[in-house]
mmCIF file of N, CA, C and O and ligand atoms in Angstrom:
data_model
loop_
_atom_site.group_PDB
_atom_site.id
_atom_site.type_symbol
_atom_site.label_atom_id
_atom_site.label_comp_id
_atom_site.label_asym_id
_atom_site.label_seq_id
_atom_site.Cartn_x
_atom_site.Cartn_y
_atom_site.Cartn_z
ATOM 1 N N UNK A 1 22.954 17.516 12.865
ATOM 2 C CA UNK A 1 21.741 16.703 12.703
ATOM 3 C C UNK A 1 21.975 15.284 13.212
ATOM 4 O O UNK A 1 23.047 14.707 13.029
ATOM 5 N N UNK A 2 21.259 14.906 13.657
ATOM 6 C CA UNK A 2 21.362 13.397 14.381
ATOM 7 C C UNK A 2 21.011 12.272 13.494
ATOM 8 O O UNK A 2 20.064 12.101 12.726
ATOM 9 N N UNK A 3 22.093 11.508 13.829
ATOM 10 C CA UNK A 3 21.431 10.518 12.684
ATOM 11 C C UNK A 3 20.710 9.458 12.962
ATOM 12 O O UNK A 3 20.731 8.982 14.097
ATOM 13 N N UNK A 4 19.771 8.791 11.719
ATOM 14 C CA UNK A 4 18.581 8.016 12.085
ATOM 15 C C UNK A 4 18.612 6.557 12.382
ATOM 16 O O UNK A 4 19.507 5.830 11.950
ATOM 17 N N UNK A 5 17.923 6.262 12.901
ATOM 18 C CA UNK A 5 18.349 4.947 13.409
ATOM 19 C C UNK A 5 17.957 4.139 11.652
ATOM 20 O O UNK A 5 17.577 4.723 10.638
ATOM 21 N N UNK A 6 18.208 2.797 11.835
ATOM 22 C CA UNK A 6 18.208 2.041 10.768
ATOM 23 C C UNK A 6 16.674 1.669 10.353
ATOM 24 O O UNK A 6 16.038 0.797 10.946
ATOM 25 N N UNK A 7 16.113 2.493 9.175
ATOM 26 C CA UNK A 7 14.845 2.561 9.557
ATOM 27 C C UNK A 7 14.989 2.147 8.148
ATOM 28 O O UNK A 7 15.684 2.776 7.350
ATOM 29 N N UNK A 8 14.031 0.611 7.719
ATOM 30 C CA UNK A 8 14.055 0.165 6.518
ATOM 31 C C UNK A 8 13.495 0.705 5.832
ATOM 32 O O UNK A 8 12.429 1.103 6.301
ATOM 33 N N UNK A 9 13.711 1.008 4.662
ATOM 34 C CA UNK A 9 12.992 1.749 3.203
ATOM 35 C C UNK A 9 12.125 0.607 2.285
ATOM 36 O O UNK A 9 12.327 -0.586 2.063
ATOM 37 N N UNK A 10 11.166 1.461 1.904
ATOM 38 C CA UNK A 10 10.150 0.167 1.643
ATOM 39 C C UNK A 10 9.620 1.423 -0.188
ATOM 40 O O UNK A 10 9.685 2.640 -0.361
ATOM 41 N N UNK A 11 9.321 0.666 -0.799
ATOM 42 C CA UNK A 11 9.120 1.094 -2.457
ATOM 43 C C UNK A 11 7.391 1.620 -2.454
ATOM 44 O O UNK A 11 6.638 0.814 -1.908
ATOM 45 N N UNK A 12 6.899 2.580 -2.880
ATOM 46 C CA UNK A 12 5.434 2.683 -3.064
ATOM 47 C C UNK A 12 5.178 1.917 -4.447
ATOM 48 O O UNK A 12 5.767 2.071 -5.518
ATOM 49 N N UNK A 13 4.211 1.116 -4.144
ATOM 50 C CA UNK A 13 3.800 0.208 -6.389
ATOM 51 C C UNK A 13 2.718 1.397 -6.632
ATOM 52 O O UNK A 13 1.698 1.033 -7.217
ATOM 53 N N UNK A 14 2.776 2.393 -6.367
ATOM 54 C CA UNK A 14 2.059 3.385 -7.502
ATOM 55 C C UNK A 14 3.141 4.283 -8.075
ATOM 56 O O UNK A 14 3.241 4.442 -9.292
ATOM 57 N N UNK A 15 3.897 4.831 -7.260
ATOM 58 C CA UNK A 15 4.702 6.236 -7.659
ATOM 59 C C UNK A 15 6.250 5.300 -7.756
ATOM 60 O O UNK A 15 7.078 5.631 -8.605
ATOM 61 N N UNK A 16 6.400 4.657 -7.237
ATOM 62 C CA UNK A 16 7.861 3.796 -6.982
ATOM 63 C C UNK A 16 8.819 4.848 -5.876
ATOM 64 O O UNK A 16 10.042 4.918 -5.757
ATOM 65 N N UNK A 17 7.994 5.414 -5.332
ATOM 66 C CA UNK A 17 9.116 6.860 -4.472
ATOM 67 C C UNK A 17 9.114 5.977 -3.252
ATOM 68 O O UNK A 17 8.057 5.572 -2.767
ATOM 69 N N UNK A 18 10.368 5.660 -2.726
ATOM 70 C CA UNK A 18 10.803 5.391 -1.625
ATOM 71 C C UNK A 18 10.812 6.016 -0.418
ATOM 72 O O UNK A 18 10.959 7.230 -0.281
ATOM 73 N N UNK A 19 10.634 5.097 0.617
ATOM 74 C CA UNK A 19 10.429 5.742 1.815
ATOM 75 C C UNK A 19 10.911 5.018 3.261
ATOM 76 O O UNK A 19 11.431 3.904 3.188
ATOM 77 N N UNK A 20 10.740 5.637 4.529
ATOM 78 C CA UNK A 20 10.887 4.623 5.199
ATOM 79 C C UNK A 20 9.515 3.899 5.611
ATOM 80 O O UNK A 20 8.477 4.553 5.713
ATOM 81 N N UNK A 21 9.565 2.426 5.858
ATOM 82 C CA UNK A 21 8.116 1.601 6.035
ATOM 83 C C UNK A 21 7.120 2.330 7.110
ATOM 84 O O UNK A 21 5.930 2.353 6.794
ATOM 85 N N UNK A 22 7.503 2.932 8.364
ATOM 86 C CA UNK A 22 6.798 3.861 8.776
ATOM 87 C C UNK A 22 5.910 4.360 8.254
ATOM 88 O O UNK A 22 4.831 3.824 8.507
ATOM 89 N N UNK A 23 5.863 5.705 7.201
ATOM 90 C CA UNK A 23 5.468 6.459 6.230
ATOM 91 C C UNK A 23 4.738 5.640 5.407
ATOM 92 O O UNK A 23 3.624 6.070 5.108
ATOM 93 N N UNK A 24 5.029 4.691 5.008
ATOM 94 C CA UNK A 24 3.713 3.805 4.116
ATOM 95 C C UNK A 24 2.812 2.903 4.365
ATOM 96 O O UNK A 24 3.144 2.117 5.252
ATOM 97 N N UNK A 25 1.971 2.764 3.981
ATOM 98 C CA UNK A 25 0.936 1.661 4.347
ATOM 99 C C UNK A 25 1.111 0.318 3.408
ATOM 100 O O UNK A 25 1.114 0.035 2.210
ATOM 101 N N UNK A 26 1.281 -0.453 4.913
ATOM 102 C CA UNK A 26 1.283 -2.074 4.402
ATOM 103 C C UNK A 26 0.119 -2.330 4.120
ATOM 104 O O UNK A 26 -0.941 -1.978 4.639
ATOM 105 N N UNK A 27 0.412 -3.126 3.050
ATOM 106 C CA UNK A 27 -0.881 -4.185 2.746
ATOM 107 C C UNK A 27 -0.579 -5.679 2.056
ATOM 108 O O UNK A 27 0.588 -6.068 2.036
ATOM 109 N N UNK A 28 -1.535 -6.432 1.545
ATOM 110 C CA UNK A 28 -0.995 -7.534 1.231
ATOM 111 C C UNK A 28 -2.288 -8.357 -0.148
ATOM 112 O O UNK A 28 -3.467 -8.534 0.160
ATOM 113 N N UNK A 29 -1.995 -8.560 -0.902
ATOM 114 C CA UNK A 29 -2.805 -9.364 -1.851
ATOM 115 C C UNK A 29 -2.949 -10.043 -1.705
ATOM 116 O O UNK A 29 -1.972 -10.763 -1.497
ATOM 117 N N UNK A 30 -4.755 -10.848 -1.607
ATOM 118 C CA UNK A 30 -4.921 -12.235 -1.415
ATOM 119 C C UNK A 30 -6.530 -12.952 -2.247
ATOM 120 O O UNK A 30 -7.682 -12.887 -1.817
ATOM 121 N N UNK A 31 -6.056 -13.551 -3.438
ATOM 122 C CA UNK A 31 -6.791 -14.175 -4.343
ATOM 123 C C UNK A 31 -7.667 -13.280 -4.835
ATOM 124 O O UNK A 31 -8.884 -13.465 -4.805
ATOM 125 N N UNK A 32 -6.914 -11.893 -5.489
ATOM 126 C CA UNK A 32 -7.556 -10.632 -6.042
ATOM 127 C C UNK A 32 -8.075 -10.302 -5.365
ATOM 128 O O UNK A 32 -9.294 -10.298 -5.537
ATOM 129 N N UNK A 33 -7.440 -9.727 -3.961
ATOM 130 C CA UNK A 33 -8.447 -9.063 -3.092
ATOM 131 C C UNK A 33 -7.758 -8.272 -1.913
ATOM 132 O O UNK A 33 -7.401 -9.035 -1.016
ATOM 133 N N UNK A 34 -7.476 -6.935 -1.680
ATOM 134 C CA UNK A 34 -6.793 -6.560 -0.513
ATOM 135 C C UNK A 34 -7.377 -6.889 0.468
ATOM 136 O O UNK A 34 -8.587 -7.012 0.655
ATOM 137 N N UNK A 35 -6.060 -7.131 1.500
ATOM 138 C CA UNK A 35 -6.230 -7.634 2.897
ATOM 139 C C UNK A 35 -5.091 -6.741 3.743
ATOM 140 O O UNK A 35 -3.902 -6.652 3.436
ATOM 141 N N UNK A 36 -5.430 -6.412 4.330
ATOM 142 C CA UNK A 36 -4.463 -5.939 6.037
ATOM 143 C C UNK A 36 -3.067 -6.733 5.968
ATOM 144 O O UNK A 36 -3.220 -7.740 5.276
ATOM 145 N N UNK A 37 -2.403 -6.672 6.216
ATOM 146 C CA UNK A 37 -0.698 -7.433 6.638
ATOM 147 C C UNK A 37 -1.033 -7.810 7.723
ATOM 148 O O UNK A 37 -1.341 -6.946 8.544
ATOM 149 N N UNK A 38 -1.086 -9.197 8.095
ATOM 150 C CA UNK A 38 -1.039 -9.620 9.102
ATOM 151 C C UNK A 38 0.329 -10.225 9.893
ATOM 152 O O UNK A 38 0.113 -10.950 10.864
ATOM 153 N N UNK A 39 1.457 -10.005 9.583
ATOM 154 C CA UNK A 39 2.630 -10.614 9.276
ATOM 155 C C UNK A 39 3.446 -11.493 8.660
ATOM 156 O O UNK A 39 4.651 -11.718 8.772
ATOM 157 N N UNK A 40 2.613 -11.944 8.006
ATOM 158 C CA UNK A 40 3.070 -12.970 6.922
ATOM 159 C C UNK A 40 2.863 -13.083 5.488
ATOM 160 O O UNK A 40 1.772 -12.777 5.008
ATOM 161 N N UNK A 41 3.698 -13.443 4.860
ATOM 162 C CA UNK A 41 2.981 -13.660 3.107
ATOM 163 C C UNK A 41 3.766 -12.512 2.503
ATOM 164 O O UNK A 41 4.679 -11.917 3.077
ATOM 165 N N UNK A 42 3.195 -12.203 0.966
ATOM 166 C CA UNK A 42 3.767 -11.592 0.113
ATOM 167 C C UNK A 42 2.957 -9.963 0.766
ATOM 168 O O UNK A 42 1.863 -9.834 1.315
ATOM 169 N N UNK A 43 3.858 -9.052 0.476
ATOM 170 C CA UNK A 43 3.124 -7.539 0.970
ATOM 171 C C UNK A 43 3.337 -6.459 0.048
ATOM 172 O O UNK A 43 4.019 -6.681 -0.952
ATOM 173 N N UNK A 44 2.828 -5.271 0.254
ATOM 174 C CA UNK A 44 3.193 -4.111 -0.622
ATOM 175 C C UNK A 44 3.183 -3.159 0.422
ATOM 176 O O UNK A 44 2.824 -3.331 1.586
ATOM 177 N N UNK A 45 3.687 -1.968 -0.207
ATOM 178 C CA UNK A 45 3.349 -0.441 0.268
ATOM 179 C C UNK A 45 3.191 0.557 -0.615
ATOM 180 O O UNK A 45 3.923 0.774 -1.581
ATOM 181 N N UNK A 46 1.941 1.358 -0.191
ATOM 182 C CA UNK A 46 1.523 2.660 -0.646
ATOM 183 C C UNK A 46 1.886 3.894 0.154
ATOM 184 O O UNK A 46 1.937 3.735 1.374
ATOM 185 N N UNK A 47 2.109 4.925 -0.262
ATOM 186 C CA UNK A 47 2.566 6.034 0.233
ATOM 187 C C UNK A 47 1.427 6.902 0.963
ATOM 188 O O UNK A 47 0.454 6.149 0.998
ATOM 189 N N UNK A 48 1.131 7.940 1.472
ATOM 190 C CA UNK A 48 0.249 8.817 1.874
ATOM 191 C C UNK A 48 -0.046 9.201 1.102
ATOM 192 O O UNK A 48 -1.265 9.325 0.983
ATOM 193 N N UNK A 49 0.928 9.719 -0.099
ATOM 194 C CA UNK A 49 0.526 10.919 -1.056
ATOM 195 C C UNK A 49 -0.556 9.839 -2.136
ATOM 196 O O UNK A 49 -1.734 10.116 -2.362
ATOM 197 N N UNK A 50 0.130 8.656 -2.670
ATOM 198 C CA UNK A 50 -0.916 7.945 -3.546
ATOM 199 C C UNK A 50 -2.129 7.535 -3.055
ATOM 200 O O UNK A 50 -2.998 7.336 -3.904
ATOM 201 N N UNK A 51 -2.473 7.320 -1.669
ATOM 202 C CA UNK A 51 -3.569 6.838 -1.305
ATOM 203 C C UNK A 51 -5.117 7.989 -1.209
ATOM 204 O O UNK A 51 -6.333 7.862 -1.068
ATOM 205 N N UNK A 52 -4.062 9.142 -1.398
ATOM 206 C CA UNK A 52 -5.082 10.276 -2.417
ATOM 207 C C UNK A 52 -5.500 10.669 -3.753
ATOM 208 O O UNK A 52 -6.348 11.469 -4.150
ATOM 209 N N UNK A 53 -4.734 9.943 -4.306
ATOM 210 C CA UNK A 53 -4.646 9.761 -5.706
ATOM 211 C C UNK A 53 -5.246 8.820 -6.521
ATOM 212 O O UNK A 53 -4.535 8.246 -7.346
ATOM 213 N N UNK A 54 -7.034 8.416 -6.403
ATOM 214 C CA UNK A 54 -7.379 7.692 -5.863
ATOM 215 C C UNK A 54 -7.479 6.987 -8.021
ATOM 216 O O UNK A 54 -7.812 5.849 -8.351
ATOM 217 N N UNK A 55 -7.200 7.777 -8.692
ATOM 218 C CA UNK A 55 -7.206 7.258 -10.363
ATOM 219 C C UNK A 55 -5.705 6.449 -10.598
ATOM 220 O O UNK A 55 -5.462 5.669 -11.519
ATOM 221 N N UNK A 56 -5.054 6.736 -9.831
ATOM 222 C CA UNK A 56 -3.644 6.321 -10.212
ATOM 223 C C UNK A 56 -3.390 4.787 -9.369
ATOM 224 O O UNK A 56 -2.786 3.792 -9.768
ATOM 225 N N UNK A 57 -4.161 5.048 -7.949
ATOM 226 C CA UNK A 57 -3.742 3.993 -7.017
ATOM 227 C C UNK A 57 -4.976 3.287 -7.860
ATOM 228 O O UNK A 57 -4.259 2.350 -8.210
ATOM 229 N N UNK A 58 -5.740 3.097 -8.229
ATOM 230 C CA UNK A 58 -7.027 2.048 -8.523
ATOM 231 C C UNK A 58 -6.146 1.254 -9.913
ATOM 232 O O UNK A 58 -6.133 0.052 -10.175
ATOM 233 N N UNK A 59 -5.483 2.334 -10.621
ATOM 234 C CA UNK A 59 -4.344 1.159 -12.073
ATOM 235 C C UNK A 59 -3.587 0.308 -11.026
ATOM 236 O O UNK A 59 -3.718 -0.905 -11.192
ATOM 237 N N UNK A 60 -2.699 0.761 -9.813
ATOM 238 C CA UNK A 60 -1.609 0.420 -9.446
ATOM 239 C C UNK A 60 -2.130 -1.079 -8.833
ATOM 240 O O UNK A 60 -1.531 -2.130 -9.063
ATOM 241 N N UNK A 61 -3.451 -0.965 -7.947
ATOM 242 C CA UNK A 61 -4.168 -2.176 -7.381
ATOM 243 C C UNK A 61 -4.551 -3.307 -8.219
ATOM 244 O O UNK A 61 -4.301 -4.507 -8.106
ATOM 245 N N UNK A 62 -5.458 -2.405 -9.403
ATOM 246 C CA UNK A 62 -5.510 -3.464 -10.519
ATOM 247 C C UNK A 62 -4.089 -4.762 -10.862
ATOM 248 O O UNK A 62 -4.200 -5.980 -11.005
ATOM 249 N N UNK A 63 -3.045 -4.034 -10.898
ATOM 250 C CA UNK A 63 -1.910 -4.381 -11.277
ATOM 251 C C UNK A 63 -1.630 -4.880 -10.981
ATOM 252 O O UNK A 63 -1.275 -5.746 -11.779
ATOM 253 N N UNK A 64 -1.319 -5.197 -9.462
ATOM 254 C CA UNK A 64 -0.688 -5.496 -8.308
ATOM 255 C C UNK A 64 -1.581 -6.963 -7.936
ATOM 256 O O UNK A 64 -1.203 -8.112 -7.704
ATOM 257 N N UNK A 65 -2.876 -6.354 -8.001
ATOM 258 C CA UNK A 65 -3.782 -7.676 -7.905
ATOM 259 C C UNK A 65 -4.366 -8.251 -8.666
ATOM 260 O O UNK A 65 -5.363 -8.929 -8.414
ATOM 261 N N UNK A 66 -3.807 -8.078 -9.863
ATOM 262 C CA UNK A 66 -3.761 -8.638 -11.265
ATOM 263 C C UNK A 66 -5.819 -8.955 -11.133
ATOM 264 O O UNK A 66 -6.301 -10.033 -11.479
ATOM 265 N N UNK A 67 -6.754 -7.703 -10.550
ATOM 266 C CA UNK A 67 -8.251 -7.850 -10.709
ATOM 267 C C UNK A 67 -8.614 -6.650 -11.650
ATOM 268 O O UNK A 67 -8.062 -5.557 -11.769
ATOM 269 N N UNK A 68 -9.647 -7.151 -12.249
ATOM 270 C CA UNK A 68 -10.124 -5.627 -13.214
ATOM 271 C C UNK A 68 -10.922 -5.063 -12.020
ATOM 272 O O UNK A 68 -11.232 -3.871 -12.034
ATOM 273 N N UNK A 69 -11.223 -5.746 -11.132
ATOM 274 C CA UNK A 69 -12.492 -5.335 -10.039
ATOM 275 C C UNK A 69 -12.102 -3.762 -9.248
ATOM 276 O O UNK A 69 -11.796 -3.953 -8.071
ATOM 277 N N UNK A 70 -12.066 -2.616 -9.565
ATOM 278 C CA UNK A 70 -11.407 -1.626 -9.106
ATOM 279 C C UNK A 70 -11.941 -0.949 -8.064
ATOM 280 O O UNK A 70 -11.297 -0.336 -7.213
ATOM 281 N N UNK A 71 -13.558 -1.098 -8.152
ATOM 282 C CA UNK A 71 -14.237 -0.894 -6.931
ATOM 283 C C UNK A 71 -14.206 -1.130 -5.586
ATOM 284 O O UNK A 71 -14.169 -0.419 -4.581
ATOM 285 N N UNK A 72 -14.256 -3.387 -6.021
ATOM 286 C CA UNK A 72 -14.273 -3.737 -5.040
ATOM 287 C C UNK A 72 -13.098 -3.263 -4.117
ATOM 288 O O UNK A 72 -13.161 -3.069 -2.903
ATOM 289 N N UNK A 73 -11.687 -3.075 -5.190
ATOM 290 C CA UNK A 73 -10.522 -2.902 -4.252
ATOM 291 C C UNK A 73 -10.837 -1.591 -3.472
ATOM 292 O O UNK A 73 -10.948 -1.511 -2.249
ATOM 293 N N UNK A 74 -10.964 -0.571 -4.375
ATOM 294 C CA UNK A 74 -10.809 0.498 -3.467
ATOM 295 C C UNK A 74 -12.148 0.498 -2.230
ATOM 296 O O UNK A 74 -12.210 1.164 -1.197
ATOM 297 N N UNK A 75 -12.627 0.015 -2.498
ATOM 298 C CA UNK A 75 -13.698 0.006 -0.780
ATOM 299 C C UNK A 75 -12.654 -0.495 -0.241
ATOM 300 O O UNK A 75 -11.727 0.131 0.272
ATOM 301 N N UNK A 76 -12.796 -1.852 -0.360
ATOM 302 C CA UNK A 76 -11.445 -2.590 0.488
ATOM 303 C C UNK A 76 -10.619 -1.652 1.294
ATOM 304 O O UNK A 76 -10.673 -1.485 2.512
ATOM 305 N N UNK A 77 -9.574 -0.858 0.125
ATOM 306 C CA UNK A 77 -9.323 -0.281 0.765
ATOM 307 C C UNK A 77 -9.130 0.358 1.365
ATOM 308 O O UNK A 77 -8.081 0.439 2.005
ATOM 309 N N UNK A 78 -10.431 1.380 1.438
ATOM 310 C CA UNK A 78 -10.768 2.451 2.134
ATOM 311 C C UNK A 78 -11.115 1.745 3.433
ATOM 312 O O UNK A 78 -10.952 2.407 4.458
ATOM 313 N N UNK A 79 -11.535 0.597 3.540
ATOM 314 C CA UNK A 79 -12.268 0.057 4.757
ATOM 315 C C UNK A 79 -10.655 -0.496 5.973
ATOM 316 O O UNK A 79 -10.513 -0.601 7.192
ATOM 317 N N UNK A 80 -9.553 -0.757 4.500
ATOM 318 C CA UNK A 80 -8.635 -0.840 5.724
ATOM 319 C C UNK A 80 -7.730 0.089 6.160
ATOM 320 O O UNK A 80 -6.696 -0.081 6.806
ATOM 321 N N UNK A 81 -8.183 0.997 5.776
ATOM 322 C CA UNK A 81 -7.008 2.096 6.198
ATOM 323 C C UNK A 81 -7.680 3.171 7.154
ATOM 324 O O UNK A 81 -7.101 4.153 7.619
ATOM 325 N N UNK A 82 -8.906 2.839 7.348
ATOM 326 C CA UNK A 82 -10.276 3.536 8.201
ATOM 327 C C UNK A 82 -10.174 2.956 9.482
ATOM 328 O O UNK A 82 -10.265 3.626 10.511
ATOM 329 N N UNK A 83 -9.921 1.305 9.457
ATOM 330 C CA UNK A 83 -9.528 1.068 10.299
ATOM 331 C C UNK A 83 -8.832 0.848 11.094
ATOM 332 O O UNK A 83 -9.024 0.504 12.260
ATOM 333 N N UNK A 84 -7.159 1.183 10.039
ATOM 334 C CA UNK A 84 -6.060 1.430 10.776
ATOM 335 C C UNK A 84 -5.803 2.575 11.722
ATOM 336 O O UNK A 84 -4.755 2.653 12.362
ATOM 337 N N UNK A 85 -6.855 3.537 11.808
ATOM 338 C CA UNK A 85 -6.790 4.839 12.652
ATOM 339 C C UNK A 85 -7.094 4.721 14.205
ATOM 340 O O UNK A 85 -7.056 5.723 14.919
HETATM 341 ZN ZN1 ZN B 1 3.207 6.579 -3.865
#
């Protein structure tokens, strides 16, 4: 088996299952409100599998973006990961 190049591992804040950053989706909190990673600032990652999981990721956002607003997030972030395609 060949081995992999040095591919950084990045934490999911819903499940905590590790991965490489590839495999997860960046994002970034900004004044209770998801935003896209633009390269800078504080960031997170979600996994594929949680971003279906849409009762578990809406606690994890809350959390993360310290908002009760659970709606607004998840449009949010449905709107940025719609447009990451
Ligand atoms: Zn996850």
């Amino acid at each position: 088996m060949a081995k992999k190049f040095h591919e950084p591992i990045r934490m999911c804040i819903s499940c905590r299952q590790r991965d490489t950053q590839f495999n997860l989706t960046r994002l970034r909190c900004e004044n209770g409100q998801l935003a896209p990673f633009e390269g800078i600032g504080r960031s997170f990652y979600l996994c594929k599998i949680c971003l279906n999981e849409e009762k578990k990721l809406q606690k994890a956002l809350m959390r993360y973006c310290r908002s009760g607003e659970k709606d607004k997030l998840m449009n949010k972030l449905k709107e940025i990961i719609t447009d990451d395609r």
